[in-house]
Amino acid sequence: MSASKHPNAYHEDPRNPGHWFYGDLRIQSDIAAHEFVTRYALGNLQKEGRILDIATGEGALARQLLDGGMRVSVTTWNDKCRVDVPTYRVNLDHPFVLSDVGSLPYDLVCCIEIIEHLENPARFLRDAARLIAPGGTIILSTPNVESAQARLQWLTRGYPSIFGEAEVKKNRHIAMMWRHGLEHLIDLAGLDVIEKHLLGRFSMRPGLRSFAKRLAYAAMGMFLPGDIRGTTRLYVLRAGERVSGCQGPEDVY
């Protein structure tokens, strides 16, 4: 059943454009990433396939996957999940043993806009790689700091707003993941990139200022190199020949 026909369909917060809900559950990441994960899971996993949603927030993605008939477990570090699924409390800044996240392995592990919140992204990727079954998949997303919007903010502020002081203090955006650095860490974790996507649109309020920004973004997209389009960078990953990274769990990171 499509999201538009489901009673838990997506709807935008009328008081805060660009912020979305699934039913009464707030989506705390790019809605396009949730849509991608749901389509991927329904199109590629068997109904008995097992999914782990890491750092689930209120559980919006877990609910979408449940509504699609999938088997879902989640991890949380703030106990805000409001979906009735197996839930494991895990502090992702600390090393965790595999038993912390239930019985293994999982067919799909979802890491949606979490890596930028972590003290040690490299260790997190190695740990995530150990959770998937042979042939299993990790879907990882993070803000695209090469986007036209981010580049204009670099020019006018000196940093992308999502990594400004307020976001660091309120939402703990502490690890800015550049494309080349992130892909290097993915490789060190023994993971292969199967697909890469740029998702999401720039959310703006109506008005002359927003119109001018749109023109600036369009011009940047025509003339500047790099991943200009899309607010979110998303990867589909699979385990390569190396199971836990090229140097093992105690490497230099």
Short mmCIF file of C-alpha atoms in Angstrom, two decimals:
data_model
loop_
_atom_site.label_atom_id
_atom_site.label_comp_id
_atom_site.label_asym_id
_atom_site.label_seq_id
_atom_site.Cartn_x
_atom_site.Cartn_y
_atom_site.Cartn_z
CA MET A 1 0.00 0.00 0.00
CA SER A 2 1.38 3.40 -0.93
CA ALA A 3 2.06 5.98 1.75
CA SER A 4 -0.60 8.29 0.28
CA LYS A 5 -3.30 5.63 0.77
CA HIS A 6 -2.16 4.45 4.19
CA PRO A 7 -3.76 5.95 7.33
CA ASN A 8 -0.25 6.68 8.58
CA ALA A 9 0.63 8.70 5.46
CA TYR A 10 3.26 11.42 5.48
CA HIS A 11 2.13 14.93 6.34
CA GLU A 12 4.04 18.17 6.73
CA ASP A 13 4.04 20.20 9.94
CA PRO A 14 1.97 23.28 8.96
CA ARG A 15 3.78 25.40 11.55
CA ASN A 16 7.24 24.31 10.44
CA PRO A 17 7.55 23.79 6.66
CA GLY A 18 10.08 21.16 5.69
CA HIS A 19 9.44 19.07 8.82
CA TRP A 20 7.39 15.93 8.33
CA PHE A 21 5.47 13.30 10.27
CA TYR A 22 4.45 9.74 9.55
CA GLY A 23 1.19 9.44 11.41
CA ASP A 24 1.92 11.09 14.76
CA LEU A 25 5.63 10.23 14.65
CA ARG A 26 8.07 13.00 13.79
CA ILE A 27 10.55 12.21 11.01
CA GLN A 28 13.86 13.46 12.38
CA SER A 29 15.77 13.21 9.11
CA ASP A 30 15.21 13.85 5.42
CA ILE A 31 11.84 12.41 4.39
CA ALA A 32 13.41 11.36 1.07
CA ALA A 33 15.74 8.99 2.94
CA HIS A 34 12.77 7.34 4.67
CA GLU A 35 11.00 6.95 1.34
CA PHE A 36 14.13 5.40 -0.19
CA VAL A 37 14.60 2.90 2.66
CA THR A 38 10.96 1.85 2.55
CA ARG A 39 11.01 1.32 -1.22
CA TYR A 40 14.30 -0.56 -1.01
CA ALA A 41 13.13 -2.87 1.78
CA LEU A 42 9.81 -3.67 0.12
CA GLY A 43 11.50 -4.24 -3.24
CA ASN A 44 14.54 -6.25 -2.14
CA LEU A 45 13.82 -8.09 1.12
CA GLN A 46 11.70 -11.12 1.77
CA LYS A 47 8.89 -10.66 4.30
CA GLU A 48 10.86 -12.75 6.81
CA GLY A 49 13.90 -10.50 6.35
CA ARG A 50 15.11 -8.80 9.52
CA ILE A 51 15.74 -5.05 9.72
CA LEU A 52 17.54 -3.01 12.40
CA ASP A 53 16.90 0.73 12.52
CA ILE A 54 19.78 2.31 14.44
CA ALA A 55 18.98 5.41 16.54
CA THR A 56 15.31 5.28 15.60
CA GLY A 57 14.17 8.51 17.26
CA GLU A 58 10.38 8.36 17.71
CA GLY A 59 10.26 5.33 15.40
CA ALA A 60 8.82 6.85 12.22
CA LEU A 61 10.95 4.71 9.88
CA ALA A 62 10.27 1.57 11.92
CA ARG A 63 6.52 2.23 11.68
CA GLN A 64 6.72 2.64 7.89
CA LEU A 65 8.57 -0.66 7.58
CA LEU A 66 6.11 -2.40 9.89
CA ASP A 67 3.23 -1.07 7.81
CA GLY A 68 4.93 -2.70 4.83
CA GLY A 69 4.89 -6.06 6.62
CA MET A 70 8.60 -6.16 7.53
CA ARG A 71 10.21 -7.49 10.74
CA VAL A 72 11.86 -4.57 12.52
CA SER A 73 14.00 -4.01 15.62
CA VAL A 74 15.44 -0.66 16.70
CA THR A 75 18.12 0.88 18.87
CA THR A 76 17.62 4.04 20.88
CA TRP A 77 19.78 6.19 23.11
CA ASN A 78 17.07 8.52 24.41
CA ASP A 79 14.07 6.19 24.99
CA LYS A 80 11.83 8.29 22.72
CA CYS A 81 10.72 5.41 20.49
CA ARG A 82 6.91 5.11 20.47
CA VAL A 83 6.61 2.02 18.27
CA ASP A 84 6.01 -1.44 19.73
CA VAL A 85 9.03 -3.33 18.37
CA PRO A 86 12.06 -5.02 19.98
CA THR A 87 14.08 -2.07 21.28
CA TYR A 88 17.70 -2.04 22.45
CA ARG A 89 19.22 0.85 24.34
CA VAL A 90 22.70 1.47 22.90
CA ASN A 91 25.08 4.40 23.38
CA LEU A 92 26.73 4.55 19.97
CA ASP A 93 29.65 6.59 21.31
CA HIS A 94 30.77 3.54 23.30
CA PRO A 95 31.94 0.20 21.90
CA PHE A 96 29.06 -2.26 22.00
CA VAL A 97 29.02 -6.03 21.88
CA LEU A 98 26.88 -7.69 19.27
CA SER A 99 24.49 -9.10 21.88
CA ASP A 100 23.48 -5.50 22.67
CA VAL A 101 21.30 -5.44 19.55
CA GLY A 102 19.51 -8.78 19.79
CA SER A 103 20.04 -11.94 17.78
CA LEU A 104 22.18 -11.56 14.67
CA PRO A 105 22.53 -11.18 11.79
CA TYR A 106 20.25 -8.62 10.15
CA ASP A 107 19.41 -8.47 6.47
CA LEU A 108 19.19 -4.67 6.45
CA VAL A 109 20.69 -2.16 8.89
CA CYS A 110 19.44 1.43 8.60
CA CYS A 111 21.78 4.23 9.67
CA ILE A 112 19.75 7.26 8.68
CA GLU A 113 21.36 10.60 9.55
CA ILE A 114 23.10 9.33 12.67
CA ILE A 115 26.81 9.18 11.78
CA GLU A 116 27.18 12.99 11.97
CA HIS A 117 26.12 12.84 15.64
CA LEU A 118 28.86 10.43 16.72
CA GLU A 119 32.27 10.88 18.34
CA ASN A 120 33.82 8.01 16.36
CA PRO A 121 32.26 7.48 12.91
CA ALA A 122 34.95 4.98 11.87
CA ARG A 123 34.26 2.65 14.79
CA PHE A 124 30.53 2.95 14.21
CA LEU A 125 30.90 1.80 10.60
CA ARG A 126 32.99 -1.20 11.66
CA ASP A 127 30.39 -2.15 14.27
CA ALA A 128 27.56 -1.77 11.76
CA ALA A 129 29.40 -4.01 9.27
CA ARG A 130 29.41 -6.82 11.83
CA LEU A 131 25.61 -6.74 12.17
CA ILE A 132 24.65 -7.79 8.65
CA ALA A 133 24.20 -11.25 7.19
CA PRO A 134 26.23 -12.41 4.18
CA GLY A 135 24.69 -10.50 1.31
CA GLY A 136 23.04 -8.14 3.77
CA THR A 137 22.80 -4.41 3.29
CA ILE A 138 23.49 -1.19 5.19
CA ILE A 139 21.73 2.00 4.14
CA LEU A 140 23.61 5.03 5.41
CA SER A 141 22.67 8.69 5.00
CA THR A 142 24.12 11.98 6.19
CA PRO A 143 23.71 15.68 5.28
CA ASN A 144 25.31 16.62 1.96
CA VAL A 145 27.80 19.33 2.92
CA GLU A 146 28.69 19.81 -0.77
CA SER A 147 25.16 20.93 -1.70
CA ALA A 148 24.49 24.34 -3.21
CA GLN A 149 22.74 25.36 -0.01
CA ALA A 150 25.68 24.31 2.17
CA ARG A 151 28.19 26.05 -0.14
CA LEU A 152 26.26 29.32 -0.04
CA GLN A 153 26.19 29.05 3.76
CA TRP A 154 29.95 28.43 3.77
CA LEU A 155 30.37 31.62 1.76
CA THR A 156 28.09 33.81 3.89
CA ARG A 157 28.58 32.29 7.37
CA GLY A 158 31.79 30.32 7.24
CA TYR A 159 30.03 26.98 7.90
CA PRO A 160 26.89 25.05 6.87
CA SER A 161 24.05 26.03 9.21
CA ILE A 162 23.40 22.41 10.15
CA PHE A 163 26.86 22.36 11.76
CA GLY A 164 26.61 25.78 13.39
CA GLU A 165 26.87 26.42 17.12
CA ALA A 166 23.14 26.08 17.76
CA GLU A 167 22.94 22.73 15.95
CA VAL A 168 26.00 21.42 17.76
CA LYS A 169 24.51 22.27 21.15
CA LYS A 170 20.89 21.33 20.43
CA ASN A 171 21.16 18.39 18.02
CA ARG A 172 24.79 17.30 18.49
CA HIS A 173 25.82 17.67 14.85
CA ILE A 174 29.53 17.18 15.54
CA ALA A 175 30.97 15.08 12.67
CA MET A 176 30.83 16.79 9.28
CA MET A 177 31.15 13.99 6.74
CA TRP A 178 32.78 14.97 3.45
CA ARG A 179 32.24 12.59 0.55
CA HIS A 180 35.87 11.46 0.19
CA GLY A 181 36.47 11.09 3.90
CA LEU A 182 33.26 9.14 4.44
CA GLU A 183 33.94 6.82 1.52
CA HIS A 184 37.43 6.19 2.90
CA LEU A 185 35.95 5.16 6.26
CA ILE A 186 33.42 2.95 4.48
CA ASP A 187 36.29 1.18 2.72
CA LEU A 188 38.24 0.77 5.97
CA ALA A 189 35.18 -0.88 7.51
CA GLY A 190 35.30 -3.57 4.82
CA LEU A 191 32.15 -2.33 3.09
CA ASP A 192 31.52 -1.92 -0.63
CA VAL A 193 29.46 0.93 -2.06
CA ILE A 194 26.67 -0.60 -4.17
CA GLU A 195 24.66 2.56 -4.82
CA LYS A 196 25.10 6.30 -4.20
CA HIS A 197 22.27 8.82 -4.23
CA LEU A 198 21.71 12.52 -3.61
CA LEU A 199 18.26 13.07 -2.14
CA GLY A 200 16.11 15.86 -0.80
CA ARG A 201 15.19 19.37 -1.79
CA PHE A 202 15.92 22.74 -0.27
CA SER A 203 12.99 23.76 1.93
CA MET A 204 12.18 27.46 1.76
CA ARG A 205 9.35 29.73 2.75
CA PRO A 206 7.64 31.69 -0.04
CA GLY A 207 9.04 35.14 -0.72
CA LEU A 208 11.49 37.21 -2.74
CA ARG A 209 14.49 36.20 -0.62
CA SER A 210 13.78 32.51 -1.13
CA PHE A 211 13.33 33.09 -4.87
CA ALA A 212 16.76 34.75 -5.01
CA LYS A 213 18.29 31.79 -3.17
CA ARG A 214 16.74 29.37 -5.63
CA LEU A 215 18.28 31.29 -8.51
CA ALA A 216 21.66 31.21 -6.76
CA TYR A 217 21.40 27.45 -6.18
CA ALA A 218 20.45 26.86 -9.81
CA ALA A 219 23.42 28.91 -11.03
CA MET A 220 25.80 27.05 -8.71
CA GLY A 221 24.48 23.76 -10.02
CA MET A 222 25.31 24.82 -13.57
CA PHE A 223 28.86 26.02 -13.00
CA LEU A 224 30.37 24.43 -9.88
CA PRO A 225 31.77 20.88 -9.67
CA GLY A 226 30.86 18.32 -7.05
CA ASP A 227 27.63 17.03 -5.59
CA ILE A 228 25.69 20.28 -5.73
CA ARG A 229 22.17 18.88 -5.86
CA GLY A 230 20.41 17.22 -2.95
CA THR A 231 20.48 17.96 0.76
CA THR A 232 21.19 14.36 1.78
CA ARG A 233 23.89 11.90 0.73
CA LEU A 234 22.80 8.24 0.84
CA TYR A 235 24.76 5.01 0.34
CA VAL A 236 23.71 1.41 -0.10
CA LEU A 237 26.53 -0.74 1.31
CA ARG A 238 27.38 -4.44 1.43
CA ALA A 239 30.11 -6.34 3.22
CA GLY A 240 33.17 -6.94 1.06
CA GLU A 241 35.79 -9.65 1.48
CA ARG A 242 36.99 -7.99 4.67
CA VAL A 243 34.52 -8.66 7.46
CA SER A 244 35.57 -6.14 10.11
CA GLY A 245 37.86 -3.64 8.38
CA CYS A 246 41.38 -3.85 7.03
CA GLN A 247 43.09 -3.56 10.41
CA GLY A 248 40.46 -4.97 12.74
CA PRO A 249 38.58 -3.38 15.65
CA GLU A 250 41.64 -1.87 17.31
CA ASP A 251 43.02 0.08 14.36
CA VAL A 252 44.14 3.69 14.44
CA TYR A 253 40.66 5.24 14.51
#
